[in-house]
Tab-separated table of N, CA and C in Angstrom:
chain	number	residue	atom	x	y	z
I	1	UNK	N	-87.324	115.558	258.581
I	1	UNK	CA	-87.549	114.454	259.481
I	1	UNK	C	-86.280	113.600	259.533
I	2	UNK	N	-86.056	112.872	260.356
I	2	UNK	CA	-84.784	112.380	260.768
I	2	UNK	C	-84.727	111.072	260.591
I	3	UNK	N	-83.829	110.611	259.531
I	3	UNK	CA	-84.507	109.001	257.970
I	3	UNK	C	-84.318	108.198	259.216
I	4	UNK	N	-83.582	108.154	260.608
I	4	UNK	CA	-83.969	106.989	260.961
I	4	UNK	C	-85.922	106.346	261.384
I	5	UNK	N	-86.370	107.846	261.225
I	5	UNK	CA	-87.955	107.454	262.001
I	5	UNK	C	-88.454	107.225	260.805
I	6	UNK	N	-88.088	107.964	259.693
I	6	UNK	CA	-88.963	108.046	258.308
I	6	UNK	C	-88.663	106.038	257.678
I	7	UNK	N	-87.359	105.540	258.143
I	7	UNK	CA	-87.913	104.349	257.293
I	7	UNK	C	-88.636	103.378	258.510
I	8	UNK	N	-88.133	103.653	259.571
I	8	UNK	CA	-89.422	103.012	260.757
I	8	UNK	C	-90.558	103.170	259.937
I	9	UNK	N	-90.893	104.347	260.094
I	9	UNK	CA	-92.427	104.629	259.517
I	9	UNK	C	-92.981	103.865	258.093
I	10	UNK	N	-91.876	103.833	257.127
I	10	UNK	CA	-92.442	103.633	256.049
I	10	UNK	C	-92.352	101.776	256.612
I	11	UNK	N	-91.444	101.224	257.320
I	11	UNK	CA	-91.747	99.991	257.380
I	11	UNK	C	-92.758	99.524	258.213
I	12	UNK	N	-93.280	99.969	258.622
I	12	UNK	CA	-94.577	99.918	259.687
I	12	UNK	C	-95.593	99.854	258.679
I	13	UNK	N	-96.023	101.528	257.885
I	13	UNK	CA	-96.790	100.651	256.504
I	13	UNK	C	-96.855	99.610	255.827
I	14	UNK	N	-95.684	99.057	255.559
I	14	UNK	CA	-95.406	97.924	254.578
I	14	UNK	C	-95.947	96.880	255.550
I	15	UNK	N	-95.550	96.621	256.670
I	15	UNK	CA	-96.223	95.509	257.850
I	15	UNK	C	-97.509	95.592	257.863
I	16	UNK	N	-97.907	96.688	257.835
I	16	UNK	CA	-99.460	97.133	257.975
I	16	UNK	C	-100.240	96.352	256.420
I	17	UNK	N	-99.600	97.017	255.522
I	17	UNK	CA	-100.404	96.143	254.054
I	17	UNK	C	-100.452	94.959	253.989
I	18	UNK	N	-99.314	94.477	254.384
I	18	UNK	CA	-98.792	92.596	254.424
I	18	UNK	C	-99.725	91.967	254.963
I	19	UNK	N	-99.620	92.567	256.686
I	19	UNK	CA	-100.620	91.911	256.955
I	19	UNK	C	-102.184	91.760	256.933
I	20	UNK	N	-102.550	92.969	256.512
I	20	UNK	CA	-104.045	93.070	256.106
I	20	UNK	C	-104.297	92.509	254.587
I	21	UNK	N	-103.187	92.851	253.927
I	21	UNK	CA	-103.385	91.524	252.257
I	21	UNK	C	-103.941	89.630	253.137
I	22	UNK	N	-102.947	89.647	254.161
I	22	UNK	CA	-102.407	88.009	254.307
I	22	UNK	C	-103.751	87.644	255.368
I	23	UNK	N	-104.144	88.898	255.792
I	23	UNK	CA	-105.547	88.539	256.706
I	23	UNK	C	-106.532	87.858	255.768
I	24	UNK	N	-106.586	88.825	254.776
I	24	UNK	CA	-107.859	89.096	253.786
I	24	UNK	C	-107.657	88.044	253.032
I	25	UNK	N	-106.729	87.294	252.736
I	25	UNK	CA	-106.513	86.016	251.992
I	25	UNK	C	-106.651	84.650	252.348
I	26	UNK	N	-106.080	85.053	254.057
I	26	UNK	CA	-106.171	83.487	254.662
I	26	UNK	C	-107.740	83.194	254.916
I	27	UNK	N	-108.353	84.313	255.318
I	27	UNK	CA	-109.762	84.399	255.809
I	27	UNK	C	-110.629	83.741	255.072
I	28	UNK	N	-110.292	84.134	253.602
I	28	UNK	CA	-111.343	83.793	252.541
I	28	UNK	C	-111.280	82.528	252.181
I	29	UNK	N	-112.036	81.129	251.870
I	29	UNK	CA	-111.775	79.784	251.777
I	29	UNK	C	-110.995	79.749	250.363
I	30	UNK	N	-110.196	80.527	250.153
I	30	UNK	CA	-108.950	80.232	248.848
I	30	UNK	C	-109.725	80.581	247.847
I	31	UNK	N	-110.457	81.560	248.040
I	31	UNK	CA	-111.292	82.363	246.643
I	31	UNK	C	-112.218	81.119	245.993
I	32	UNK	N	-112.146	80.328	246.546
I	32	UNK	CA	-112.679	79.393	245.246
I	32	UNK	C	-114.373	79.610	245.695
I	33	UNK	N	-115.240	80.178	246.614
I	33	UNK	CA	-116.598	80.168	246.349
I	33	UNK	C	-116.611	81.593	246.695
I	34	UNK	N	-115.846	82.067	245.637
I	34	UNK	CA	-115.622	84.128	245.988
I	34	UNK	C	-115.292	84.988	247.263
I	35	UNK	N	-115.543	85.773	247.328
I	35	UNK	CA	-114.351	86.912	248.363
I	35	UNK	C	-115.391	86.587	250.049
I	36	UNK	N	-115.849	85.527	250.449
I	36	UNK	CA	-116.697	85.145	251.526
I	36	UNK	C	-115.843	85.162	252.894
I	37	UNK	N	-116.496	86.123	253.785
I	37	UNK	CA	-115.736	85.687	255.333
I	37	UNK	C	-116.682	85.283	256.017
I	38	UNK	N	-116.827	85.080	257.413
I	38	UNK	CA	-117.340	84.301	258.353
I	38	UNK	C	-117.686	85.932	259.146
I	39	UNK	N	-118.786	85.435	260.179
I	39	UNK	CA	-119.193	86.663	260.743
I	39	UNK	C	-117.908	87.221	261.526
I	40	UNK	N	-116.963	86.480	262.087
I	40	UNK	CA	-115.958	86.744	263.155
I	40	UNK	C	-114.933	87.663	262.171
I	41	UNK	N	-114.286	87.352	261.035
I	41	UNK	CA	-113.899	87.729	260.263
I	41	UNK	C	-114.562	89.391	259.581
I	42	UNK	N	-115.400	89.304	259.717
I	42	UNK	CA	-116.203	89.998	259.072
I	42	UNK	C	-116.037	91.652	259.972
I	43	UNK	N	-116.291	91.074	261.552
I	43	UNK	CA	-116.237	92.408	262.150
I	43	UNK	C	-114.982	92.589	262.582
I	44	UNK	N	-113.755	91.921	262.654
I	44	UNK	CA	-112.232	91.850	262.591
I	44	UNK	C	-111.807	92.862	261.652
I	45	UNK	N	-112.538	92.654	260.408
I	45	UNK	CA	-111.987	93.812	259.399
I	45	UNK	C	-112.700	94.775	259.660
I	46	UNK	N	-113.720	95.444	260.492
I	46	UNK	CA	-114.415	96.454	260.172
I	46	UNK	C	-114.006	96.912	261.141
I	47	UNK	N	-113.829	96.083	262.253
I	47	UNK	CA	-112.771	96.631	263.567
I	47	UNK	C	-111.618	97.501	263.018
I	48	UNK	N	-110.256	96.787	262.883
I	48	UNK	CA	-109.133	96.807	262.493
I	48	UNK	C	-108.809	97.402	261.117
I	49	UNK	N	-109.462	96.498	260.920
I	49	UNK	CA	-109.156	97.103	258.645
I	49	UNK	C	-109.183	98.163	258.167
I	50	UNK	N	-110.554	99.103	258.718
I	50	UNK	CA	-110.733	100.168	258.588
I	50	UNK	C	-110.164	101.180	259.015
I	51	UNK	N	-109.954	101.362	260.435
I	51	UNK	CA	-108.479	102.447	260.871
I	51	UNK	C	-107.454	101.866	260.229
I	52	UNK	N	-107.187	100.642	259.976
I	52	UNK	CA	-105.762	100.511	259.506
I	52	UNK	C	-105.348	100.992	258.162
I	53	UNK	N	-106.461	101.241	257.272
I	53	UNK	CA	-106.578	101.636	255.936
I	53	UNK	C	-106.484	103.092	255.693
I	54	UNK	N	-107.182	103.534	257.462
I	54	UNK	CA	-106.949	105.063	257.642
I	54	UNK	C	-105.915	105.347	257.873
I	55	UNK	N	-104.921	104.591	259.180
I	55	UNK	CA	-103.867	105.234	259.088
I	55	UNK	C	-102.934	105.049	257.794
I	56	UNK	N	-102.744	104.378	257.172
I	56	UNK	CA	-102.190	104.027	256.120
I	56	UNK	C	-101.781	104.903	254.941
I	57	UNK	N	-103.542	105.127	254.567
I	57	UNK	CA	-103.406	106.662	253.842
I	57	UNK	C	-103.061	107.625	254.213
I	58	UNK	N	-103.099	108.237	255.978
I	58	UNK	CA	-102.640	109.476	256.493
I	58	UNK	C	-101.156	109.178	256.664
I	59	UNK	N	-100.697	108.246	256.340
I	59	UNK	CA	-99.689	108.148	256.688
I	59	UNK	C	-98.598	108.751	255.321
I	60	UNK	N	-98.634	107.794	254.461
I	60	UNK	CA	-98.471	108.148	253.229
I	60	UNK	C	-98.584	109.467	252.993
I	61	UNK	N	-99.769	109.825	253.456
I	61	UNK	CA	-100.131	111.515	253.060
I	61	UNK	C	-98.870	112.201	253.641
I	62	UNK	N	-98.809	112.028	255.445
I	62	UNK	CA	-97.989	112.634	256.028
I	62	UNK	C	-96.583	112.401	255.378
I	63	UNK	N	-95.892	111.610	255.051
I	63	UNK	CA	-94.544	110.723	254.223
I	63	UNK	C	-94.676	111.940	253.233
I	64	UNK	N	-95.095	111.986	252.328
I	64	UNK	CA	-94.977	112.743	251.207
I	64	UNK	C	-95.235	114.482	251.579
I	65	UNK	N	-95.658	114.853	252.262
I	65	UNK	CA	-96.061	116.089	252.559
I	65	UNK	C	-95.358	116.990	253.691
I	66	UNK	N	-94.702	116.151	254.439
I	66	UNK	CA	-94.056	116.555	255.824
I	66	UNK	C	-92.956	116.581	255.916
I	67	UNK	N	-92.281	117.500	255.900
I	67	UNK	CA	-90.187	117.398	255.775
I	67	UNK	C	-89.991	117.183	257.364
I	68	UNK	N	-90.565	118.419	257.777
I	68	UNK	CA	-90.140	117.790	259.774
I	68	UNK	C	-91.091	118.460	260.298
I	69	UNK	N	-91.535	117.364	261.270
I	69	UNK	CA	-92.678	117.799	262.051
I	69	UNK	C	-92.421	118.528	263.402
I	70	UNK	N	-93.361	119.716	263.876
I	70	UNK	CA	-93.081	120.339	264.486
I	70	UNK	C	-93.069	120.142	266.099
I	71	UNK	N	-91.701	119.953	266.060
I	71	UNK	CA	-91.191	119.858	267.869
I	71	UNK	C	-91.447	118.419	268.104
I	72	UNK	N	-91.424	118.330	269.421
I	72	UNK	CA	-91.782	117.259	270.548
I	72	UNK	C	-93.085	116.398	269.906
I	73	UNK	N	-93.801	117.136	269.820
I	73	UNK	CA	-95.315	116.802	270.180
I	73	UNK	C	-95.534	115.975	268.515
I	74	UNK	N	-94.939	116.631	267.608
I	74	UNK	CA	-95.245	115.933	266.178
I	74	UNK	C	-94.182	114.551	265.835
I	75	UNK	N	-93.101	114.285	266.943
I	75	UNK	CA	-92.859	113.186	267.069
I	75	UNK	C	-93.829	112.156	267.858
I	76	UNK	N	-93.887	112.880	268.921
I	76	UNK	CA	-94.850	112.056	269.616
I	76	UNK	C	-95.734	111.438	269.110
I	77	UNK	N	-96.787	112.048	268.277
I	77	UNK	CA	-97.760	111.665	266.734
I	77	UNK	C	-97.321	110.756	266.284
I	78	UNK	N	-96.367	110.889	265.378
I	78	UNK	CA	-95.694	109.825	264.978
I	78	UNK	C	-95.430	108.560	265.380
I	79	UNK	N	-94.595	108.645	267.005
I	79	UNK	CA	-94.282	107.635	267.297
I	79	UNK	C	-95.861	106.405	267.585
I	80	UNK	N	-96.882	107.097	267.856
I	80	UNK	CA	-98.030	106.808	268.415
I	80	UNK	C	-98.562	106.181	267.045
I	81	UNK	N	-98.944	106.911	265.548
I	81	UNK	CA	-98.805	106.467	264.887
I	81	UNK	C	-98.137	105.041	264.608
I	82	UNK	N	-96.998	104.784	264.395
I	82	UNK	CA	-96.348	104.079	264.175
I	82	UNK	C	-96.542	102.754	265.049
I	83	UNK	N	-96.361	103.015	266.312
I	83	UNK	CA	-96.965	102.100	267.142
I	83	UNK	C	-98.325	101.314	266.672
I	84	UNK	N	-99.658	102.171	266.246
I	84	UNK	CA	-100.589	101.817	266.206
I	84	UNK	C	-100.670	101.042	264.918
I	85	UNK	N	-99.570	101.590	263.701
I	85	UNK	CA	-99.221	100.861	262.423
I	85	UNK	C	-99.040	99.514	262.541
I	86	UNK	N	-97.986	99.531	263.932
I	86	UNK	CA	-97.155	97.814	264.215
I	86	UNK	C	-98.470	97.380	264.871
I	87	UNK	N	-99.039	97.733	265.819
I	87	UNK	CA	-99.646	96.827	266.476
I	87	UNK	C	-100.692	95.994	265.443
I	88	UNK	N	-101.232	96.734	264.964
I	88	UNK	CA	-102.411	96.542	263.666
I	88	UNK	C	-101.967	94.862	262.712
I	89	UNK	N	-101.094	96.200	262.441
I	89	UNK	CA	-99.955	94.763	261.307
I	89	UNK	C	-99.577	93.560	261.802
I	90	UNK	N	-99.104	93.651	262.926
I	90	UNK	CA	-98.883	92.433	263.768
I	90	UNK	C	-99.948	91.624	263.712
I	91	UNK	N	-100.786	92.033	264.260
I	91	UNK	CA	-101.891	91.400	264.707
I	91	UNK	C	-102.375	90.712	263.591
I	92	UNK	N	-103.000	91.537	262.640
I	92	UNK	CA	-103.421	90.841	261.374
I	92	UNK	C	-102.458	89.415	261.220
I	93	UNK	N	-100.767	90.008	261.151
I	93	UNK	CA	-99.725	88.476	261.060
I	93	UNK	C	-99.638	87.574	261.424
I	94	UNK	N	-99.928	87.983	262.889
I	94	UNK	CA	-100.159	86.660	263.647
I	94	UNK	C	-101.757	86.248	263.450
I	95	UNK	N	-102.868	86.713	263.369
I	95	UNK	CA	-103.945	85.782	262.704
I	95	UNK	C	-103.869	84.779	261.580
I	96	UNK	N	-103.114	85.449	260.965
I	96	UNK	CA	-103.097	85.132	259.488
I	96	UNK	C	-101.857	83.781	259.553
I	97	UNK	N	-100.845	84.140	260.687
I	97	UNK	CA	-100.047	82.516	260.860
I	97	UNK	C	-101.159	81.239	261.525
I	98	UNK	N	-102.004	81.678	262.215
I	98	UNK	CA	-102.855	81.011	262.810
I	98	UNK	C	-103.777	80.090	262.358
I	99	UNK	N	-104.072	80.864	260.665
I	99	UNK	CA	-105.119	80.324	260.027
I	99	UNK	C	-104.184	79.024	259.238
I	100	UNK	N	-103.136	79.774	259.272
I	100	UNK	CA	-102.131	79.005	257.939
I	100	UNK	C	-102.088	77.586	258.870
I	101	UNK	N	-101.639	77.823	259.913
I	101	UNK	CA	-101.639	76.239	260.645
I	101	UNK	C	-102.916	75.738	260.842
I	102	UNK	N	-104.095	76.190	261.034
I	102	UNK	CA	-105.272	76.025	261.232
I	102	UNK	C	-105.657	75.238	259.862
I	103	UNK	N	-105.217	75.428	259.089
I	103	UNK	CA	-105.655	74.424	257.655
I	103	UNK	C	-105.011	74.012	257.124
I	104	UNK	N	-103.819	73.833	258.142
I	104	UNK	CA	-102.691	72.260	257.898
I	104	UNK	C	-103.113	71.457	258.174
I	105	UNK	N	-103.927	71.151	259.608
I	105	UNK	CA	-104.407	70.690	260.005
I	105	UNK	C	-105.289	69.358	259.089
């Protein structure tokens, strides 16, 4: 595989964990009456969280298992992948800046 996509990729994971750690943290009222979300919260992660946890692991899987993927079409994967890594991650980031100002407030 060709290291410029492979550290794309691996940094897309790392965005992806960040922001699903920083979701899962801001969400919760600061642990102090235990790991509690709100219903909105609640289906946000079951939405999102859950493919994102999927791609995450297939991803990893693929990282460790895949020297070069075959042709056109297994970039394409990838890139689609990867995309769906950022968008995920993002998203979670920017919630998670949202909340942070939200209880500056």
């Amino acid at each position: 595989m060709v290291r410029p996509v492979r550290i794309l990729w691996i940094s897309a994971v790392v965005v992806n964990i960040i922001g699903l750690a920083l979701f899962l943290l801001q969400t919760s009222p600061g642990f102090s009456q235990g790991f509690i979300l709100d219903i909105v919260n609640i289906m946000l992660t079951q939405i999102l969280g859950i493919p994102s946890a999927i791609l995450v692991v297939a991803s990893l899987f693929l990282l460790k298992y895949t020297r070069k993927p075959p042709g056109w079409a297994g970039y394409t994967g990838i890139f689609i992948m990867i995309g769906a890594l950022l968008w995920i991650g993002g998203y979670f980031l920017f919630f998670a800046g949202l909340m942070i100002f939200e209880n500056v407030r």
